Amino acid sequence: MKLHLKRMPVFTFRAPSVISMLTVAALTISATFLCAAPVRAQTNSPATLECQANNNSNGYALGCEGTTPSGNVALNCQSPNPISSNGGIYVAIAANCSGTFTTGGTTVSNTLVFSIINVDANNGSITGSGGGSDTLAVNNGLSSVSATLQGSSFSLTSSPLTFVAPGGSINVTASVLGIGLVQLATHGETGSVSVTDAPLPIFVINAANIGASASALGLFNANLACGSSVTINLNQPFPIAVPLAICSGS
């Protein structure tokens, strides 16, 4: 399905009418394609990690690998300070970490920098404190989603893949097929981003209030007031309409 925007003069476009049109398109596309892209049930089984801390030429390193019901997880951290280990819980101070999570055959990258990072190899959870940032991102060449949290602390679970920012902020950017761009933001309240496995990951953003801005084809820009949950579904042919529809209807 294509939206033949060129049939309408540009100067007649207004944000509400465009949003309404995209909303109708979203509903039509959803009815057509939901059966073609089923979402697998996500389990809450813990992800046990195998971790090893050692000293290298750059300081101290921590490497972890494991499996989840959805795929694999890998994490590598670097710190100028010794990394402690106690009962499968590793603590890195002033750490810089990068990781990957495979879900539904797609790789979700993870980049986190926090003053203190704790990795619990027993259940695959990662927590941070002392201030910093953490980013989950997917880029399959045609569509991309990037979710970044900033705050004094955070927590991340590997199965299901979810991160939570207590009292911090979360900013999410989605770009789909070069057609449009949506930016979602939560500030000063607890928010979370969870990733559901499917042929392509589905991002679900939850917070008390979510603000958004959207643009499409350079024809309009709109600031939207959303509800408490927004879903970005990369399995949709035009998934940019999904958050627009949710925001415009709240």
PDB file of C-alpha atoms in Angstrom:
ATOM      1  CA  MET A   1       0.000   0.000   0.000  1.00  0.00           C
ATOM      2  CA  LYS A   2       1.310   3.435  -0.939  1.00  0.00           C
ATOM      3  CA  LEU A   3       0.106   6.811   0.158  1.00  0.00           C
ATOM      4  CA  HIS A   4      -0.162   8.937  -2.991  1.00  0.00           C
ATOM      5  CA  LEU A   5       0.560  12.201  -1.279  1.00  0.00           C
ATOM      6  CA  LYS A   6       1.604  13.864  -4.536  1.00  0.00           C
ATOM      7  CA  ARG A   7      -2.024  14.014  -5.679  1.00  0.00           C
ATOM      8  CA  MET A   8      -2.746  16.702  -3.103  1.00  0.00           C
ATOM      9  CA  PRO A   9      -1.160  20.163  -3.208  1.00  0.00           C
ATOM     10  CA  VAL A  10       1.419  20.623  -0.509  1.00  0.00           C
ATOM     11  CA  PHE A  11      -0.038  23.913   0.710  1.00  0.00           C
ATOM     12  CA  THR A  12      -3.354  22.231   1.601  1.00  0.00           C
ATOM     13  CA  PHE A  13      -1.717  19.819   4.085  1.00  0.00           C
ATOM     14  CA  ARG A  14      -2.420  20.347   7.748  1.00  0.00           C
ATOM     15  CA  ALA A  15      -1.118  18.196  10.583  1.00  0.00           C
ATOM     16  CA  PRO A  16      -4.558  16.941  11.773  1.00  0.00           C
ATOM     17  CA  SER A  17      -5.600  15.857   8.286  1.00  0.00           C
ATOM     18  CA  VAL A  18      -2.304  14.118   7.637  1.00  0.00           C
ATOM     19  CA  ILE A  19      -2.449  12.360  10.984  1.00  0.00           C
ATOM     20  CA  SER A  20      -6.004  11.231  10.274  1.00  0.00           C
ATOM     21  CA  MET A  21      -4.942   9.878   6.910  1.00  0.00           C
ATOM     22  CA  LEU A  22      -2.004   8.013   8.449  1.00  0.00           C
ATOM     23  CA  THR A  23      -4.276   6.655  11.164  1.00  0.00           C
ATOM     24  CA  VAL A  24      -6.654   5.213   8.577  1.00  0.00           C
ATOM     25  CA  ALA A  25      -3.693   3.745   6.726  1.00  0.00           C
ATOM     26  CA  ALA A  26      -2.401   2.193   9.935  1.00  0.00           C
ATOM     27  CA  LEU A  27      -5.726   0.536  10.700  1.00  0.00           C
ATOM     28  CA  THR A  28      -6.051  -0.786   7.148  1.00  0.00           C
ATOM     29  CA  ILE A  29      -2.499  -2.076   7.047  1.00  0.00           C
ATOM     30  CA  SER A  30      -2.814  -3.659  10.484  1.00  0.00           C
ATOM     31  CA  ALA A  31      -5.873  -5.632   9.405  1.00  0.00           C
ATOM     32  CA  THR A  32      -4.068  -6.819   6.296  1.00  0.00           C
ATOM     33  CA  PHE A  33      -0.676  -7.727   7.675  1.00  0.00           C
ATOM     34  CA  LEU A  34      -1.076  -8.835  11.280  1.00  0.00           C
ATOM     35  CA  CYS A  35      -1.583 -12.440  10.226  1.00  0.00           C
ATOM     36  CA  ALA A  36       1.517 -12.271   8.033  1.00  0.00           C
ATOM     37  CA  ALA A  37       3.743 -11.234  10.934  1.00  0.00           C
ATOM     38  CA  PRO A  38       2.693 -13.171  14.027  1.00  0.00           C
ATOM     39  CA  VAL A  39       4.276 -12.228  17.335  1.00  0.00           C
ATOM     40  CA  ARG A  40       5.728 -15.092  19.300  1.00  0.00           C
ATOM     41  CA  ALA A  41       4.868 -15.279  22.967  1.00  0.00           C
ATOM     42  CA  GLN A  42       7.654 -13.884  25.075  1.00  0.00           C
ATOM     43  CA  THR A  43       8.695 -15.890  28.107  1.00  0.00           C
ATOM     44  CA  ASN A  44      10.084 -14.669  31.384  1.00  0.00           C
ATOM     45  CA  SER A  45      12.693 -17.399  31.755  1.00  0.00           C
ATOM     46  CA  PRO A  46      15.907 -16.020  33.249  1.00  0.00           C
ATOM     47  CA  ALA A  47      18.956 -15.720  31.022  1.00  0.00           C
ATOM     48  CA  THR A  48      21.947 -17.343  32.697  1.00  0.00           C
ATOM     49  CA  LEU A  49      25.209 -15.718  31.668  1.00  0.00           C
ATOM     50  CA  GLU A  50      28.729 -17.070  31.585  1.00  0.00           C
ATOM     51  CA  CYS A  51      31.012 -14.201  32.624  1.00  0.00           C
ATOM     52  CA  GLN A  52      34.740 -13.795  32.990  1.00  0.00           C
ATOM     53  CA  ALA A  53      36.683 -10.815  34.331  1.00  0.00           C
ATOM     54  CA  ASN A  54      40.341 -10.309  33.496  1.00  0.00           C
ATOM     55  CA  ASN A  55      43.069  -7.733  33.098  1.00  0.00           C
ATOM     56  CA  ASN A  56      44.208  -6.574  29.665  1.00  0.00           C
ATOM     57  CA  SER A  57      46.287  -3.836  28.088  1.00  0.00           C
ATOM     58  CA  ASN A  58      43.422  -1.325  28.401  1.00  0.00           C
ATOM     59  CA  GLY A  59      42.677  -1.983  32.057  1.00  0.00           C
ATOM     60  CA  TYR A  60      40.074  -4.454  33.292  1.00  0.00           C
ATOM     61  CA  ALA A  61      37.549  -6.279  31.141  1.00  0.00           C
ATOM     62  CA  LEU A  62      34.352  -8.227  31.714  1.00  0.00           C
ATOM     63  CA  GLY A  63      32.912 -10.518  29.062  1.00  0.00           C
ATOM     64  CA  CYS A  64      29.554 -12.300  29.332  1.00  0.00           C
ATOM     65  CA  GLU A  65      27.630 -14.594  27.020  1.00  0.00           C
ATOM     66  CA  GLY A  66      24.366 -16.468  27.345  1.00  0.00           C
ATOM     67  CA  THR A  67      21.148 -17.588  25.710  1.00  0.00           C
ATOM     68  CA  THR A  68      17.536 -16.507  26.141  1.00  0.00           C
ATOM     69  CA  PRO A  69      14.309 -18.058  24.837  1.00  0.00           C
ATOM     70  CA  SER A  70      14.488 -15.491  22.022  1.00  0.00           C
ATOM     71  CA  GLY A  71      18.164 -15.766  21.087  1.00  0.00           C
ATOM     72  CA  ASN A  72      21.583 -14.877  22.425  1.00  0.00           C
ATOM     73  CA  VAL A  73      23.087 -12.163  24.578  1.00  0.00           C
ATOM     74  CA  ALA A  74      26.677 -10.913  24.725  1.00  0.00           C
ATOM     75  CA  LEU A  75      28.158  -8.153  26.861  1.00  0.00           C
ATOM     76  CA  ASN A  76      31.657  -6.675  27.014  1.00  0.00           C
ATOM     77  CA  CYS A  77      32.696  -4.057  29.570  1.00  0.00           C
ATOM     78  CA  GLN A  78      35.893  -2.082  30.013  1.00  0.00           C
ATOM     79  CA  SER A  79      36.938  -0.326  33.214  1.00  0.00           C
ATOM     80  CA  PRO A  80      40.108   1.310  34.529  1.00  0.00           C
ATOM     81  CA  ASN A  81      39.342  -0.266  37.912  1.00  0.00           C
ATOM     82  CA  PRO A  82      39.378  -3.895  39.096  1.00  0.00           C
ATOM     83  CA  ILE A  83      36.109  -5.760  38.501  1.00  0.00           C
ATOM     84  CA  SER A  84      34.859  -7.632  41.551  1.00  0.00           C
ATOM     85  CA  SER A  85      32.973 -10.917  41.544  1.00  0.00           C
ATOM     86  CA  ASN A  86      30.863 -12.439  44.310  1.00  0.00           C
ATOM     87  CA  GLY A  87      28.429 -15.300  43.777  1.00  0.00           C
ATOM     88  CA  GLY A  88      28.046 -14.574  40.072  1.00  0.00           C
ATOM     89  CA  ILE A  89      27.498 -10.836  40.601  1.00  0.00           C
ATOM     90  CA  TYR A  90      30.108  -8.665  38.897  1.00  0.00           C
ATOM     91  CA  VAL A  91      30.670  -5.000  39.764  1.00  0.00           C
ATOM     92  CA  ALA A  92      32.522  -2.628  37.432  1.00  0.00           C
ATOM     93  CA  ILE A  93      33.281   0.978  38.399  1.00  0.00           C
ATOM     94  CA  ALA A  94      33.410   3.703  35.723  1.00  0.00           C
ATOM     95  CA  ALA A  95      32.545   1.098  33.132  1.00  0.00           C
ATOM     96  CA  ASN A  96      31.871   1.430  29.435  1.00  0.00           C
ATOM     97  CA  CYS A  97      29.959  -1.544  28.043  1.00  0.00           C
ATOM     98  CA  SER A  98      28.633  -2.714  24.703  1.00  0.00           C
ATOM     99  CA  GLY A  99      26.409  -5.682  24.047  1.00  0.00           C
ATOM    100  CA  THR A 100      24.107  -7.400  21.603  1.00  0.00           C
ATOM    101  CA  PHE A 101      20.794  -9.182  22.037  1.00  0.00           C
ATOM    102  CA  THR A 102      19.351 -11.297  19.244  1.00  0.00           C
ATOM    103  CA  THR A 103      15.575 -11.470  19.183  1.00  0.00           C
ATOM    104  CA  GLY A 104      13.487 -12.869  16.359  1.00  0.00           C
ATOM    105  CA  GLY A 105      16.664 -13.213  14.287  1.00  0.00           C
ATOM    106  CA  THR A 106      17.442  -9.469  14.559  1.00  0.00           C
ATOM    107  CA  THR A 107      20.299  -7.975  16.551  1.00  0.00           C
ATOM    108  CA  VAL A 108      19.559  -5.277  19.121  1.00  0.00           C
ATOM    109  CA  SER A 109      22.704  -3.391  20.084  1.00  0.00           C
ATOM    110  CA  ASN A 110      23.269  -2.069  23.593  1.00  0.00           C
ATOM    111  CA  THR A 111      25.678   0.688  24.645  1.00  0.00           C
ATOM    112  CA  LEU A 112      25.854   1.712  28.291  1.00  0.00           C
ATOM    113  CA  VAL A 113      28.078   4.017  30.311  1.00  0.00           C
ATOM    114  CA  PHE A 114      27.485   4.316  34.057  1.00  0.00           C
ATOM    115  CA  SER A 115      29.512   5.111  37.151  1.00  0.00           C
ATOM    116  CA  ILE A 116      28.787   1.667  38.577  1.00  0.00           C
ATOM    117  CA  ILE A 117      27.502  -1.322  36.590  1.00  0.00           C
ATOM    118  CA  ASN A 118      26.356  -4.573  38.195  1.00  0.00           C
ATOM    119  CA  VAL A 119      25.955  -7.726  36.119  1.00  0.00           C
ATOM    120  CA  ASP A 120      24.111 -10.645  37.702  1.00  0.00           C
ATOM    121  CA  ALA A 121      25.158 -13.737  35.771  1.00  0.00           C
ATOM    122  CA  ASN A 122      22.539 -15.800  37.610  1.00  0.00           C
ATOM    123  CA  ASN A 123      19.560 -14.163  35.899  1.00  0.00           C
ATOM    124  CA  GLY A 124      21.037 -12.004  33.114  1.00  0.00           C
ATOM    125  CA  SER A 125      20.099  -8.695  34.705  1.00  0.00           C
ATOM    126  CA  ILE A 126      22.213  -5.532  34.490  1.00  0.00           C
ATOM    127  CA  THR A 127      21.842  -2.508  36.742  1.00  0.00           C
ATOM    128  CA  GLY A 128      23.628   0.825  36.852  1.00  0.00           C
ATOM    129  CA  SER A 129      23.947   3.638  39.366  1.00  0.00           C
ATOM    130  CA  GLY A 130      25.774   6.912  39.806  1.00  0.00           C
ATOM    131  CA  GLY A 131      24.496   8.454  36.590  1.00  0.00           C
ATOM    132  CA  GLY A 132      24.957   7.639  32.929  1.00  0.00           C
ATOM    133  CA  SER A 133      23.188   6.486  29.795  1.00  0.00           C
ATOM    134  CA  ASP A 134      22.067   3.299  28.086  1.00  0.00           C
ATOM    135  CA  THR A 135      20.948   2.872  24.463  1.00  0.00           C
ATOM    136  CA  LEU A 136      19.122   0.027  22.720  1.00  0.00           C
ATOM    137  CA  ALA A 137      19.111   0.255  18.934  1.00  0.00           C
ATOM    138  CA  VAL A 138      17.952  -1.703  15.890  1.00  0.00           C
ATOM    139  CA  ASN A 139      18.919  -0.903  12.311  1.00  0.00           C
ATOM    140  CA  ASN A 140      17.960  -3.368   9.593  1.00  0.00           C
ATOM    141  CA  GLY A 141      18.995  -1.115   6.714  1.00  0.00           C
ATOM    142  CA  LEU A 142      15.469   0.087   5.944  1.00  0.00           C
ATOM    143  CA  SER A 143      14.100   0.927   9.365  1.00  0.00           C
ATOM    144  CA  SER A 144      15.664   1.874  12.656  1.00  0.00           C
ATOM    145  CA  VAL A 145      14.719   2.487  16.264  1.00  0.00           C
ATOM    146  CA  SER A 146      16.980   3.951  18.926  1.00  0.00           C
ATOM    147  CA  ALA A 147      15.939   4.189  22.595  1.00  0.00           C
ATOM    148  CA  THR A 148      18.230   6.022  25.022  1.00  0.00           C
ATOM    149  CA  LEU A 149      17.731   6.401  28.746  1.00  0.00           C
ATOM    150  CA  GLN A 150      19.582   8.875  30.935  1.00  0.00           C
ATOM    151  CA  GLY A 151      19.406   9.176  34.688  1.00  0.00           C
ATOM    152  CA  SER A 152      20.946   8.363  38.024  1.00  0.00           C
ATOM    153  CA  SER A 153      20.180   4.646  37.679  1.00  0.00           C
ATOM    154  CA  PHE A 154      18.755   2.018  35.357  1.00  0.00           C
ATOM    155  CA  SER A 155      17.929  -1.672  35.204  1.00  0.00           C
ATOM    156  CA  LEU A 156      17.938  -4.036  32.239  1.00  0.00           C
ATOM    157  CA  THR A 157      16.693  -7.597  31.994  1.00  0.00           C
ATOM    158  CA  SER A 158      17.713  -9.904  29.176  1.00  0.00           C
ATOM    159  CA  SER A 159      14.572 -12.032  29.070  1.00  0.00           C
ATOM    160  CA  PRO A 160      12.312 -10.372  28.178  1.00  0.00           C
ATOM    161  CA  LEU A 161      14.567  -7.585  26.941  1.00  0.00           C
ATOM    162  CA  THR A 162      13.454  -4.557  28.963  1.00  0.00           C
ATOM    163  CA  PHE A 163      15.132  -1.539  30.439  1.00  0.00           C
ATOM    164  CA  VAL A 164      13.732   0.806  33.066  1.00  0.00           C
ATOM    165  CA  ALA A 165      14.763   4.352  33.981  1.00  0.00           C
ATOM    166  CA  PRO A 166      13.485   5.252  37.467  1.00  0.00           C
ATOM    167  CA  GLY A 167      12.916   8.991  37.519  1.00  0.00           C
ATOM    168  CA  GLY A 168      15.152   9.595  34.536  1.00  0.00           C
ATOM    169  CA  SER A 169      14.364  10.240  30.893  1.00  0.00           C
ATOM    170  CA  ILE A 170      13.875   8.082  27.823  1.00  0.00           C
ATOM    171  CA  ASN A 171      14.148   9.337  24.259  1.00  0.00           C
ATOM    172  CA  VAL A 172      13.091   7.143  21.345  1.00  0.00           C
ATOM    173  CA  THR A 173      13.662   7.886  17.657  1.00  0.00           C
ATOM    174  CA  ALA A 174      12.131   5.815  14.857  1.00  0.00           C
ATOM    175  CA  SER A 175      12.762   6.138  11.126  1.00  0.00           C
ATOM    176  CA  VAL A 176      11.014   3.870   8.651  1.00  0.00           C
ATOM    177  CA  LEU A 177      11.872   3.436   4.968  1.00  0.00           C
ATOM    178  CA  GLY A 178      12.910   7.077   4.841  1.00  0.00           C
ATOM    179  CA  ILE A 179       9.225   8.021   4.939  1.00  0.00           C
ATOM    180  CA  GLY A 180       8.894   9.588   8.332  1.00  0.00           C
ATOM    181  CA  LEU A 181      10.402  10.247  11.711  1.00  0.00           C
ATOM    182  CA  VAL A 182       8.883   9.969  15.170  1.00  0.00           C
ATOM    183  CA  GLN A 183      10.519  11.085  18.409  1.00  0.00           C
ATOM    184  CA  LEU A 184       9.071  10.110  21.766  1.00  0.00           C
ATOM    185  CA  ALA A 185      10.239  11.390  25.139  1.00  0.00           C
ATOM    186  CA  THR A 186       9.585  10.819  28.822  1.00  0.00           C
ATOM    187  CA  HIS A 187      11.133  13.075  31.474  1.00  0.00           C
ATOM    188  CA  GLY A 188      11.411  13.039  35.244  1.00  0.00           C
ATOM    189  CA  GLU A 189       9.328   9.918  35.791  1.00  0.00           C
ATOM    190  CA  THR A 190       9.823   6.184  35.683  1.00  0.00           C
ATOM    191  CA  GLY A 191       9.660   4.901  32.129  1.00  0.00           C
ATOM    192  CA  SER A 192      10.464   1.613  30.433  1.00  0.00           C
ATOM    193  CA  VAL A 193      11.227   0.228  26.993  1.00  0.00           C
ATOM    194  CA  SER A 194      10.583  -3.445  26.255  1.00  0.00           C
ATOM    195  CA  VAL A 195      11.436  -5.319  23.067  1.00  0.00           C
ATOM    196  CA  THR A 196       9.191  -8.158  21.888  1.00  0.00           C
ATOM    197  CA  ASP A 197      10.597 -10.689  19.465  1.00  0.00           C
ATOM    198  CA  ALA A 198       8.967 -11.138  16.076  1.00  0.00           C
ATOM    199  CA  PRO A 199      10.370 -11.234  12.533  1.00  0.00           C
ATOM    200  CA  LEU A 200      11.507  -7.722  13.507  1.00  0.00           C
ATOM    201  CA  PRO A 201      11.541  -6.394  17.071  1.00  0.00           C
ATOM    202  CA  ILE A 202       8.544  -4.512  18.457  1.00  0.00           C
ATOM    203  CA  PHE A 203       9.378  -1.656  20.848  1.00  0.00           C
ATOM    204  CA  VAL A 204       6.872  -0.780  23.582  1.00  0.00           C
ATOM    205  CA  ILE A 205       7.462   2.456  25.519  1.00  0.00           C
ATOM    206  CA  ASN A 206       5.620   2.977  28.796  1.00  0.00           C
ATOM    207  CA  ALA A 207       5.519   6.035  31.064  1.00  0.00           C
ATOM    208  CA  ALA A 208       2.977   8.225  32.831  1.00  0.00           C
ATOM    209  CA  ASN A 209       3.079  10.817  30.023  1.00  0.00           C
ATOM    210  CA  ILE A 210       4.789  10.548  26.673  1.00  0.00           C
ATOM    211  CA  GLY A 211       5.362  13.518  24.392  1.00  0.00           C
ATOM    212  CA  ALA A 212       6.041  13.100  20.700  1.00  0.00           C
ATOM    213  CA  SER A 213       6.967  14.968  17.552  1.00  0.00           C
ATOM    214  CA  ALA A 214       6.424  13.586  14.074  1.00  0.00           C
ATOM    215  CA  SER A 215       7.152  14.424  10.467  1.00  0.00           C
ATOM    216  CA  ALA A 216       6.535  12.679   7.159  1.00  0.00           C
ATOM    217  CA  LEU A 217       8.034  13.358   3.752  1.00  0.00           C
ATOM    218  CA  GLY A 218       8.879  16.870   4.879  1.00  0.00           C
ATOM    219  CA  LEU A 219       5.225  17.831   4.419  1.00  0.00           C
ATOM    220  CA  PHE A 220       4.338  18.483   8.040  1.00  0.00           C
ATOM    221  CA  ASN A 221       5.651  18.599  11.559  1.00  0.00           C
ATOM    222  CA  ALA A 222       3.409  17.942  14.519  1.00  0.00           C
ATOM    223  CA  ASN A 223       3.803  17.954  18.279  1.00  0.00           C
ATOM    224  CA  LEU A 224       1.543  15.338  19.790  1.00  0.00           C
ATOM    225  CA  ALA A 225       0.342  14.464  23.269  1.00  0.00           C
ATOM    226  CA  CYS A 226       0.390  10.717  23.733  1.00  0.00           C
ATOM    227  CA  GLY A 227      -1.012   8.374  26.327  1.00  0.00           C
ATOM    228  CA  SER A 228       0.977   6.167  28.655  1.00  0.00           C
ATOM    229  CA  SER A 229       2.048   3.538  26.122  1.00  0.00           C
ATOM    230  CA  VAL A 230       3.312   3.717  22.541  1.00  0.00           C
ATOM    231  CA  THR A 231       4.252   0.790  20.296  1.00  0.00           C
ATOM    232  CA  ILE A 232       6.662   0.951  17.365  1.00  0.00           C
ATOM    233  CA  ASN A 233       6.184  -2.128  15.221  1.00  0.00           C
ATOM    234  CA  LEU A 234       8.838  -2.606  12.542  1.00  0.00           C
ATOM    235  CA  ASN A 235       6.875  -5.535  11.126  1.00  0.00           C
ATOM    236  CA  GLN A 236       4.295  -3.153   9.680  1.00  0.00           C
ATOM    237  CA  PRO A 237       4.857  -1.909   6.123  1.00  0.00           C
ATOM    238  CA  PHE A 238       4.165   1.608   7.428  1.00  0.00           C
ATOM    239  CA  PRO A 239       4.859   1.318  11.173  1.00  0.00           C
ATOM    240  CA  ILE A 240       5.398   5.039  11.571  1.00  0.00           C
ATOM    241  CA  ALA A 241       1.583   5.375  11.531  1.00  0.00           C
ATOM    242  CA  VAL A 242       1.189   3.265  14.654  1.00  0.00           C
ATOM    243  CA  PRO A 243       2.592   5.780  17.160  1.00  0.00           C
ATOM    244  CA  LEU A 244       0.908   8.633  15.272  1.00  0.00           C
ATOM    245  CA  ALA A 245      -2.449   6.927  15.555  1.00  0.00           C
ATOM    246  CA  ILE A 246      -1.997   6.292  19.273  1.00  0.00           C
ATOM    247  CA  CYS A 247      -0.824   9.828  19.981  1.00  0.00           C
ATOM    248  CA  SER A 248      -3.480  11.609  17.966  1.00  0.00           C
ATOM    249  CA  GLY A 249      -6.246   9.629  19.604  1.00  0.00           C
ATOM    250  CA  SER A 250      -5.320  10.436  23.187  1.00  0.00           C
TER     251      SER A 250
END
